[in-house]
Coordinates of C-alpha atoms in Angstrom, one line a residue:
M125 CA 72.3 122.9 66.4
A126 CA 70.4 119.8 66.0
D127 CA 72.3 116.9 63.7
E128 CA 70.9 117.3 59.9
S129 CA 70.9 113.3 60.1
R130 CA 68.3 113.0 62.3
P131 CA 64.4 113.4 61.6
T132 CA 63.7 117.2 62.4
N133 CA 60.0 116.8 63.0
G134 CA 60.8 115.4 66.6
E135 CA 59.9 111.6 66.1
P136 CA 62.2 109.4 67.0
E137 CA 64.2 107.7 64.0
N138 CA 62.9 104.1 62.8
T139 CA 65.9 101.8 63.7
D140 CA 63.8 98.6 63.3
S141 CA 64.6 97.8 59.3
T142 CA 64.7 94.5 58.2
D143 CA 67.0 95.0 55.1
A144 CA 69.2 92.5 54.8
P145 CA 73.3 93.2 53.9
A146 CA 74.3 93.0 50.2
G147 CA 74.8 90.0 48.6
E148 CA 72.3 88.1 50.9
P149 CA 68.5 87.6 50.6
A150 CA 66.1 89.5 52.9
P151 CA 65.5 87.7 55.9
A152 CA 61.4 88.1 55.1
T153 CA 62.2 86.5 52.1
A154 CA 63.8 83.3 53.0
A155 CA 61.1 82.9 55.7
G156 CA 58.4 83.2 53.1
D157 CA 60.4 80.5 51.0
M158 CA 60.2 77.9 53.9
D159 CA 56.7 78.3 54.2
A160 CA 55.9 77.9 50.2
N161 CA 57.9 74.7 50.3
A162 CA 56.2 73.2 53.4
S163 CA 52.5 74.0 51.4
G164 CA 53.7 72.2 48.2
A165 CA 54.6 69.2 50.0
T166 CA 51.1 69.5 51.7
T167 CA 49.4 69.8 48.2
A168 CA 51.7 66.5 46.9
A169 CA 50.2 64.5 49.3
S170 CA 46.7 65.6 49.0
D171 CA 46.6 64.6 45.3
V172 CA 47.4 60.6 46.1
T173 CA 43.9 58.1 46.4
D174 CA 44.2 55.2 48.1
P175 CA 42.6 52.3 45.5
A176 CA 41.1 50.3 48.5
D177 CA 39.2 53.2 49.5
S178 CA 36.9 53.2 46.3
T179 CA 36.5 49.1 44.9
T180 CA 34.8 45.9 45.7
P181 CA 36.4 42.6 46.4
A182 CA 35.0 40.8 43.3
A183 CA 36.6 43.8 41.1
A184 CA 39.9 43.8 43.2
T185 CA 40.4 40.0 42.5
A186 CA 39.5 40.5 38.7
T187 CA 41.9 43.0 38.5
A188 CA 44.6 41.2 40.2
A189 CA 44.4 38.3 37.8
A190 CA 44.8 40.8 35.0
D191 CA 47.4 42.3 36.3
A192 CA 49.3 38.9 36.9
A193 CA 48.7 37.7 33.4
A194 CA 50.3 41.1 32.0
D195 CA 53.2 40.7 33.9
S196 CA 53.9 37.3 32.6
G197 CA 53.8 38.5 29.2
A198 CA 55.8 41.6 30.2
A199 CA 58.4 39.4 31.8
A200 CA 58.4 36.9 28.6
K201 CA 59.0 40.0 26.3
R202 CA 61.7 41.1 28.4
A203 CA 63.6 38.0 28.6
A204 CA 63.6 37.8 24.7
R205 CA 65.4 41.1 24.6
P206 CA 69.3 41.8 24.9
R207 CA 70.0 42.6 28.5
R208 CA 71.2 46.1 29.6
T209 CA 73.5 47.1 32.3
R210 CA 71.6 49.3 34.8
R211 CA 73.0 52.6 35.7
P212 CA 73.1 53.7 39.0
A213 CA 70.8 56.4 40.3
K214 CA 72.0 60.0 40.5
P215 CA 72.0 61.3 43.9
A216 CA 69.2 63.8 44.8
K217 CA 70.4 67.6 44.0
R218 CA 70.9 69.4 46.9
P219 CA 69.2 72.5 48.1
A220 CA 70.8 75.8 46.3
S221 CA 73.2 77.7 48.2
G222 CA 71.2 80.9 48.3
S223 CA 68.4 79.1 50.0
R224 CA 70.9 77.7 52.8
R225 CA 72.1 81.5 53.4
A226 CA 68.3 82.7 53.0
V227 CA 67.6 80.0 56.2
A228 CA 70.8 80.8 57.8
T229 CA 70.2 84.6 57.7
G230 CA 66.6 84.1 58.7
A231 CA 67.9 82.1 62.0
R232 CA 70.5 84.9 62.7
V233 CA 68.1 87.9 62.5
A234 CA 65.6 85.9 64.7
T235 CA 68.2 85.5 67.1
G236 CA 69.4 89.0 66.9
V237 CA 65.6 89.9 67.4
V238 CA 65.3 88.1 70.2
V239 CA 68.5 89.1 71.9
V240 CA 67.8 92.5 71.3
A241 CA 64.3 92.4 72.8
L242 CA 65.8 90.5 75.7
G243 CA 68.3 93.3 76.3
A244 CA 65.7 96.2 75.9
A245 CA 63.8 94.0 78.4
V246 CA 67.0 94.2 81.0
V247 CA 67.7 97.8 80.2
G248 CA 64.1 98.8 80.7
A249 CA 64.1 96.5 84.1
A250 CA 66.9 98.4 85.5
F251 CA 65.0 101.8 85.2
V252 CA 61.7 100.3 86.4
L253 CA 63.2 98.2 89.3
P254 CA 64.7 100.3 92.2
L255 CA 68.2 99.7 92.6
P256 CA 69.3 98.7 96.5
T257 CA 71.0 101.8 98.3
V258 CA 74.1 101.4 100.0
T259 CA 75.1 103.7 102.4
A260 CA 78.2 103.3 105.0
A261 CA 78.7 106.5 107.3
P262 CA 82.4 107.5 107.2
A263 CA 84.5 106.9 110.4
S264 CA 85.0 110.4 112.1
E265 CA 85.4 112.2 115.2
T266 CA 84.4 115.9 116.3
V267 CA 87.0 117.7 117.8
D268 CA 86.9 120.9 119.5
P269 CA 89.9 123.0 118.9
A270 CA 92.0 124.2 121.8
P271 CA 91.7 127.6 123.2
A272 CA 93.5 130.3 121.6
G273 CA 94.1 133.9 123.3
E274 CA 92.7 136.9 121.6
V275 CA 95.5 139.2 120.4
R276 CA 95.7 142.7 119.2
A277 CA 98.7 144.8 117.7
C278 CA 99.2 148.0 118.3
P279 CA 101.4 150.2 115.6
G280 CA 103.6 151.8 118.1
P281 CA 105.4 155.1 117.8
L282 CA 105.0 157.7 114.7
V283 CA 108.3 157.4 112.7
R284 CA 110.1 159.4 110.4
L285 CA 112.7 158.9 107.5
S286 CA 116.0 160.0 109.3
D287 CA 118.1 159.1 112.2
E288 CA 117.7 161.3 115.5
S289 CA 120.1 163.7 114.1
G290 CA 118.0 164.5 111.5
Q291 CA 120.3 163.1 108.9
D292 CA 120.4 159.9 106.7
A293 CA 117.3 160.0 105.0
T294 CA 116.6 156.4 104.2
A295 CA 116.5 155.6 107.5
I296 CA 113.4 154.9 109.6
S297 CA 113.3 155.9 113.2
G298 CA 110.8 156.4 115.9
V299 CA 109.4 159.8 117.2
G300 CA 108.5 159.7 120.9
T301 CA 106.1 157.7 122.5
A302 CA 102.5 156.2 121.8
Q303 CA 100.2 155.8 124.7
T304 CA 98.4 153.1 125.0
S305 CA 95.0 151.8 126.6
E306 CA 93.6 148.6 127.1
A307 CA 90.9 146.9 129.3
A308 CA 88.6 143.7 129.3
S309 CA 85.2 143.7 130.2
T310 CA 85.9 141.3 133.3
P311 CA 87.6 143.1 135.5
D312 CA 90.1 140.9 137.1
A313 CA 90.9 139.6 133.3
A314 CA 94.5 139.1 133.0
I315 CA 95.4 141.0 129.6
D316 CA 99.1 140.0 128.5
V317 CA 101.1 143.0 127.3
S318 CA 104.5 142.5 125.4
A319 CA 106.8 144.4 122.7
L320 CA 107.0 143.4 119.2
L321 CA 110.2 143.8 117.4
S322 CA 110.1 146.4 115.0
P323 CA 113.6 145.6 112.7
D324 CA 112.9 148.5 110.3
D325 CA 112.8 151.1 113.2
R326 CA 116.6 151.9 114.1
T327 CA 115.8 153.5 117.4
S328 CA 113.0 150.8 118.8
T329 CA 113.0 149.8 122.2
G330 CA 111.1 147.9 124.6
D331 CA 109.8 151.3 125.8
S332 CA 108.7 152.7 122.5
A333 CA 108.1 149.7 120.5
P334 CA 105.1 148.6 118.7
L335 CA 102.9 146.3 121.5
R336 CA 101.1 142.9 121.4
I337 CA 98.1 143.1 123.6
A338 CA 96.7 139.4 124.3
L339 CA 93.9 138.0 126.0
P340 CA 94.9 134.9 127.7
A341 CA 93.6 131.6 126.2
D342 CA 91.6 130.4 129.9
E343 CA 90.0 134.0 129.3
A344 CA 88.8 134.0 125.8
A345 CA 87.4 130.1 126.5
A346 CA 84.7 131.6 129.0
G347 CA 83.3 133.3 126.0
D348 CA 82.0 136.3 128.0
T349 CA 84.9 138.4 128.3
L350 CA 85.5 141.1 125.6
F351 CA 88.4 143.3 125.3
A352 CA 90.0 146.0 123.6
A353 CA 92.8 148.4 123.0
A354 CA 93.8 151.7 121.4
Q355 CA 96.7 154.1 121.1
S356 CA 97.3 157.7 120.6
Q357 CA 100.0 160.3 120.1
N358 CA 99.6 163.9 120.3
I359 CA 103.0 165.1 119.0
A360 CA 105.0 168.2 118.1
E361 CA 108.5 167.3 116.9
G362 CA 109.9 169.1 113.9
D363 CA 107.7 168.8 111.2
I364 CA 105.6 166.1 112.7
V365 CA 102.8 167.9 114.1
G366 CA 99.5 166.8 115.2
L367 CA 97.0 164.2 116.4
A368 CA 97.0 160.3 115.8
T369 CA 95.0 157.7 116.9
T370 CA 94.2 154.3 116.0
A371 CA 92.8 151.3 117.4
C372 CA 95.0 148.2 117.8
G373 CA 93.4 145.6 115.3
E374 CA 93.2 142.0 114.6
A375 CA 95.3 140.4 112.4
S376 CA 93.6 139.7 109.0
A377 CA 94.6 137.7 105.9
D378 CA 92.6 140.7 103.8
S379 CA 92.3 144.4 104.3
W380 CA 92.6 147.5 102.6
L381 CA 93.9 151.2 103.2
V382 CA 92.2 154.1 101.6
A383 CA 94.6 157.0 103.0
G384 CA 97.9 158.5 102.4
A385 CA 100.0 160.4 99.4
T386 CA 103.5 160.4 97.9
T387 CA 103.3 163.9 96.4
V388 CA 105.9 166.5 97.7
G389 CA 105.5 166.9 101.1
R390 CA 103.7 164.6 101.7
T391 CA 105.4 161.2 103.8
S392 CA 103.3 157.9 104.2
F393 CA 104.3 154.6 105.8
V394 CA 102.6 151.4 105.5
V395 CA 102.9 149.5 109.0
L396 CA 102.1 145.6 109.0
G397 CA 101.8 144.1 112.4
N398 CA 102.0 140.3 113.0
P399 CA 101.2 139.4 116.8
G400 CA 100.8 135.8 115.8
D401 CA 103.4 133.0 116.1
V402 CA 103.6 132.4 112.7
P403 CA 105.2 134.1 110.1
A404 CA 103.4 136.1 107.4
V405 CA 104.2 136.7 104.0
V406 CA 102.1 139.8 102.8
D407 CA 101.3 141.4 98.9
L408 CA 100.5 144.6 98.4
A409 CA 98.4 145.9 95.4
L410 CA 98.5 149.3 94.8
Y411 CA 95.9 151.6 92.7
G412 CA 96.2 155.6 92.3
E413 CA 94.6 158.3 90.2
Q414 CA 96.2 156.5 87.0
G415 CA 95.1 152.9 87.9
S416 CA 97.0 149.9 88.8
I417 CA 100.3 150.3 89.7
D418 CA 103.4 148.1 89.0
A419 CA 105.4 148.7 92.3
P420 CA 108.3 146.3 92.4
G421 CA 109.3 145.2 96.0
A422 CA 105.3 145.0 97.0
S423 CA 105.0 141.5 96.7
N424 CA 106.5 138.5 99.1
I425 CA 106.9 140.8 102.2
D426 CA 108.2 139.0 104.8
V427 CA 106.6 139.8 108.7
P428 CA 108.3 137.7 111.3
A429 CA 106.1 136.2 114.1
R430 CA 105.7 138.9 116.8
S431 CA 107.0 141.5 114.9
T432 CA 106.1 144.7 113.0
R433 CA 107.5 145.8 109.6
I434 CA 107.4 149.4 108.2
L435 CA 107.6 150.3 104.8
S436 CA 107.9 153.8 102.6
L437 CA 105.4 153.9 100.6
A438 CA 107.1 156.5 98.3
G439 CA 110.0 153.6 97.6
L440 CA 107.1 151.7 96.3
A441 CA 104.9 154.4 94.3
P442 CA 106.6 157.8 94.6
D443 CA 104.5 161.0 93.2
L444 CA 100.7 159.7 94.0
A445 CA 98.3 162.1 95.3
S446 CA 95.6 159.4 96.0
P447 CA 96.8 155.7 97.0
V448 CA 94.5 152.7 97.8
L449 CA 96.2 150.0 99.1
H450 CA 95.1 145.9 99.1
V451 CA 97.1 143.8 101.8
T452 CA 96.6 140.4 101.5
A453 CA 98.7 137.7 103.3
E454 CA 99.7 134.7 101.2
V455 CA 100.8 133.0 104.8
G456 CA 99.6 134.2 108.2
A457 CA 97.6 137.2 108.8
V458 CA 98.7 140.8 109.5
T459 CA 97.4 144.2 110.8
A460 CA 97.6 147.1 108.8
A461 CA 98.1 150.6 109.5
L462 CA 99.2 154.0 107.3
Q463 CA 100.8 156.6 108.9
Q464 CA 100.9 160.1 106.8
S465 CA 102.0 163.2 107.6
V466 CA 102.3 166.8 105.6
V467 CA 104.7 169.3 105.3
R468 CA 103.3 172.6 103.2
G469 CA 106.8 174.5 102.6
L470 CA 108.0 174.9 106.1
A471 CA 105.0 174.4 108.0
P472 CA 103.9 171.1 109.4
G473 CA 100.8 169.9 108.1
G474 CA 99.5 167.5 110.5
V475 CA 99.9 163.8 111.0
E476 CA 97.5 160.7 111.3
L477 CA 97.2 156.8 111.6
A478 CA 94.5 155.7 109.5
G479 CA 93.4 152.2 110.3
A480 CA 92.2 149.3 107.5
V481 CA 89.1 149.1 105.9
A482 CA 87.5 145.7 105.9
G483 CA 86.8 145.2 102.2
A484 CA 84.5 146.2 99.0
S485 CA 81.0 146.6 99.5
T486 CA 77.9 148.1 97.6
E487 CA 77.1 150.1 100.6
Q488 CA 79.6 152.2 102.8
V489 CA 78.9 154.1 105.6
I490 CA 81.1 156.5 107.1
A491 CA 80.6 158.3 110.3
G492 CA 82.2 161.0 112.5
I493 CA 83.5 163.1 109.9
R494 CA 84.4 166.7 111.4
V495 CA 84.3 169.4 109.2
S496 CA 86.1 172.6 110.9
G497 CA 87.8 175.8 109.9
T498 CA 85.7 176.1 106.5
S499 CA 86.4 179.7 106.4
S500 CA 90.1 179.4 106.9
I501 CA 90.5 176.6 104.7
A502 CA 88.8 178.3 101.9
E503 CA 91.6 181.3 102.0
Q504 CA 94.3 178.9 101.4
V505 CA 92.6 176.6 99.0
G506 CA 93.9 177.2 95.5
S507 CA 97.3 176.0 94.6
P508 CA 98.7 172.5 94.3
E509 CA 100.5 172.7 97.7
T510 CA 97.1 173.4 99.6
A511 CA 95.0 171.5 97.5
D512 CA 94.6 168.6 100.3
L513 CA 92.9 170.7 102.7
Q514 CA 89.7 170.5 100.8
S515 CA 87.7 167.6 102.4
V516 CA 87.3 164.7 100.1
L517 CA 86.0 161.0 99.8
R518 CA 88.1 158.7 98.1
M519 CA 86.8 155.9 96.4
L520 CA 88.0 152.9 94.2
V521 CA 86.3 150.2 92.4
P522 CA 88.1 147.2 92.4
G523 CA 86.4 144.9 89.9
T524 CA 86.1 145.7 86.3
D525 CA 83.2 147.0 85.6
P526 CA 82.2 150.7 86.1
A527 CA 80.2 152.0 89.1
S528 CA 77.0 154.2 89.2
V529 CA 77.4 155.8 92.8
T530 CA 74.9 157.6 95.0
I531 CA 76.6 159.8 97.5
R532 CA 74.6 161.1 100.3
V533 CA 76.1 163.8 102.9
S534 CA 73.9 163.8 106.0
E535 CA 74.6 166.0 109.0
E536 CA 74.6 164.0 112.3
R537 CA 71.8 165.9 114.4
T538 CA 68.2 165.5 114.1
G539 CA 66.7 167.8 111.3
G540 CA 70.3 168.5 109.7
T541 CA 70.5 168.9 106.4
E542 CA 71.3 166.0 103.5
T543 CA 72.4 166.6 100.1
E544 CA 72.8 164.0 97.7
Y545 CA 75.2 163.8 94.5
Q546 CA 75.5 160.9 91.3
V547 CA 78.7 159.9 90.1
G548 CA 80.4 157.4 87.8
L549 CA 83.4 155.6 88.8
T550 CA 85.6 153.9 86.4
P551 CA 87.2 150.6 87.5
G552 CA 90.6 150.3 88.8
V553 CA 91.0 154.1 89.0
V554 CA 91.1 155.9 92.3
T555 CA 88.4 159.1 92.5
E556 CA 88.2 161.6 94.5
F557 CA 85.1 163.3 95.2
P558 CA 85.1 166.7 97.0
L559 CA 82.9 167.5 100.1
Q560 CA 82.7 171.3 99.7
D561 CA 80.3 173.9 100.7
I562 CA 79.8 172.0 103.5
P563 CA 79.4 174.0 106.9
D564 CA 81.2 173.3 109.9
G565 CA 79.9 170.4 112.1
L566 CA 79.4 166.5 112.2
Y567 CA 78.3 164.5 109.3
S568 CA 78.0 161.0 108.0
V569 CA 78.6 160.2 104.6
T570 CA 76.7 157.3 102.9
V571 CA 78.0 155.2 99.6
D572 CA 75.4 153.2 97.4
S573 CA 76.7 151.8 94.6
D574 CA 75.7 149.2 91.9
Q575 CA 79.4 147.4 92.4
P576 CA 81.5 147.0 95.6
V577 CA 83.6 149.9 96.1
V578 CA 86.2 150.6 98.9
A579 CA 86.1 154.0 100.7
G580 CA 87.7 156.7 102.8
A581 CA 87.1 160.2 103.6
R582 CA 89.4 163.0 104.5
T583 CA 89.4 166.5 106.4
S584 CA 91.2 169.0 107.5
T585 CA 91.3 172.0 110.6
I586 CA 93.2 174.9 111.2
V587 CA 92.9 176.6 114.4
N588 CA 95.1 179.4 115.6
G589 CA 97.5 178.6 112.6
T590 CA 97.7 175.2 113.4
T591 CA 96.8 172.8 110.9
D592 CA 96.0 168.9 111.1
F593 CA 93.8 166.3 109.2
A594 CA 92.0 163.0 109.9
W595 CA 91.0 159.9 107.8
Y596 CA 87.9 158.3 108.9
Q597 CA 87.2 154.7 107.5
P598 CA 83.7 153.0 107.1
V599 CA 82.1 151.3 109.8
E600 CA 81.3 147.5 110.4
Q601 CA 77.6 146.2 111.8
L602 CA 78.4 145.2 115.8
D603 CA 76.7 142.5 117.5
S604 CA 75.9 143.8 121.1
P605 CA 77.4 143.5 123.5
F606 CA 80.9 145.0 122.0
F607 CA 83.6 146.3 123.8
V608 CA 85.1 149.7 122.7
T609 CA 88.5 151.5 124.4
I610 CA 88.6 155.5 124.2
A611 CA 92.2 156.7 123.9
D612 CA 93.6 159.7 126.2
A613 CA 93.2 162.6 123.4
P614 CA 90.8 165.7 123.8
G615 CA 87.4 165.6 122.6
A616 CA 86.5 162.4 122.3
R617 CA 83.0 161.4 120.8
L618 CA 81.5 158.0 120.1
H619 CA 79.3 157.8 116.8
L620 CA 76.9 155.0 116.3
V621 CA 75.2 154.4 113.3
N622 CA 71.6 152.7 113.5
E623 CA 70.6 151.4 110.2
G624 CA 67.6 149.7 111.1
E625 CA 64.2 151.4 110.9
G626 CA 63.6 151.7 114.9
D627 CA 65.3 153.7 117.4
A628 CA 68.5 151.7 119.2
D629 CA 68.4 151.8 123.0
V630 CA 71.9 151.9 124.1
V631 CA 73.7 151.3 127.5
F632 CA 77.2 152.0 128.0
A633 CA 78.8 150.6 131.2
K634 CA 82.5 151.8 131.6
T635 CA 85.2 149.6 133.5
D636 CA 85.1 151.7 136.5
G637 CA 81.7 150.7 137.6
T638 CA 79.5 154.2 135.8
E639 CA 76.8 153.4 133.5
S640 CA 75.0 155.8 131.1
T641 CA 72.0 155.1 128.7
G642 CA 71.0 156.8 125.4
T643 CA 68.5 156.1 122.4
F644 CA 69.7 156.9 119.0
V645 CA 67.3 157.2 116.2
P646 CA 68.0 155.8 112.9
G647 CA 70.8 157.4 111.0
A648 CA 74.4 158.6 112.7
R649 CA 74.4 160.1 116.2
S650 CA 77.0 160.8 118.5
L651 CA 77.6 161.0 122.1
S652 CA 81.0 162.8 124.4
L653 CA 82.6 160.1 126.3
E654 CA 85.7 160.4 128.6
P655 CA 88.7 158.4 128.2
G656 CA 88.3 154.3 129.1
S657 CA 86.8 151.4 128.3
Y658 CA 83.1 150.8 127.6
L659 CA 80.8 147.8 127.4
V660 CA 77.9 149.0 124.5
T661 CA 74.9 147.0 125.0
S662 CA 72.5 147.8 121.9
S663 CA 69.2 146.9 121.3
V664 CA 69.7 146.4 117.2
P665 CA 73.0 146.5 115.9
V666 CA 75.0 149.5 115.1
G667 CA 78.1 150.5 113.6
A668 CA 80.8 152.6 115.9
T669 CA 83.6 155.2 115.4
V670 CA 85.5 157.2 117.3
S671 CA 86.4 161.1 117.0
Y672 CA 88.8 163.4 118.4
F673 CA 88.7 167.1 118.2
G674 CA 90.3 169.9 119.9
D675 CA 92.5 173.0 119.2
G676 CA 94.3 172.4 116.2
V677 CA 94.0 168.5 116.4
L678 CA 92.0 166.1 114.8
S679 CA 91.7 162.2 114.7
S680 CA 89.5 159.2 114.1
Y681 CA 89.1 155.1 114.0
S682 CA 86.5 152.9 113.7
I683 CA 85.7 150.0 115.8
A684 CA 86.1 146.8 113.8
R685 CA 83.9 143.5 113.8
P686 CA 86.1 140.6 115.8
G687 CA 86.9 137.8 114.1
P688 CA 84.9 134.6 114.4
E689 CA 85.7 132.3 116.9
A690 CA 87.2 128.9 116.9
T691 CA 84.4 126.5 116.1
P692 CA 84.4 122.4 116.5
I693 CA 85.7 120.6 113.2
T694 CA 85.2 117.0 112.2
V695 CA 88.0 114.7 111.5
Y696 CA 88.3 111.6 109.1
P697 CA 91.0 109.3 109.8

């Protein structure tokens, strides 16, 4: 709002007023008085006429004689009068004090005007005249960071809440042994494999422990050597039955887990791995179907260097049907995975290891979703105990604004069907959207949102009375080439997501020297691959997911984008 004391017509206020302070004459009047006095003096001088300028010599002589006679007579008269004492002459009157103040004030005003004018001239010159530019480059040195090895962490064997005898339901103990596969794109590259400490697993030993997979610094410094690792465990021990696979991940300071449950018969563990040499401190933010959850014990979780921590999710947030976890490392970095197992009554319902989701985005694409045994599942769905056999898409808006979401479910084949849905999401509340009335097959799900979301999908399978389930994570766009390891498990397929407008020409070079090629149209497509490691070269960026499917077993994991390489830094003394 404009200041009411200033002109409102857009013109600048006049600041040149010559009004004098109260009690003093105005400067302009004082200047006028001085001019008038000078004019009066000039007039008096011009009224005096010199007699010599208007008489002749003779007349002057007669006039002088007459004046002398007059003076003699006057002198005689004065002599005859009594003599009077002459008073001293009065001094001349001083000018009035008001006039002096007028003159002084006029001088001050004139001087002020000159100073203001001079100051304005100086300021104007400062804006007009270019100022000198002085620059000095600070002393600095560019330093190339010392080469560091690339490190991955594998979560290790599946665990349960009991000891080896099945007692002590508060103890965490390992079950069986996970099979790990690792390789590098350079055949003779030396890969270092070592065990991570697992203080929460009472049965952990060097032969059945989480693993640290590292590419040495000299190999990583070459720049053209890629490596990857994955693990699998096909288990049937007690109430843990099914196939669990995952990629061995790279540590991160920020990731999400979209999987799990802690309702009756559902057991979930959060597995945090620290393959680095610096201890990590981790916070977990939990969300559920009712919103954000205040979970005591979810903050300041210490993960020692080269160690793994295993936490029971039910101990942090019991009776959750659809949890989502945000994993942040305040110090260091960790890998994150979530193990979930299901028991319905006395019947095992499967097991899975769900990997981390990179982060919230307005577009998420989940590929390789296997829908199987729909008729058998339809016969059992209908009670709370079997409700999670239903295929679902789990979503969360981490922000504060509601989201409008479009969901597209597409078959992964040419000429396949595509179904589109519209749904609104409440921020901070986990929503599960049922993927129902979908026939058996392979699908991709695309989530387009006007607000960033995190997402994951779950499907189940029932074959010959054996039940298993899988969690699927969104893909990340990968630069070419990238390296992928297919774990040793049944029915492996590699799914590629081409989000471009043209075809992707892809070459699959296995580390044993064999090679195959394929053309992938826009969208999601897949091909069957034998277990092993592959260098994948694509003409356009693609996303990748590995899925497994067999008799009564189901699992999946996505291929994460490698972290950025260290770049030169500038050091200032």
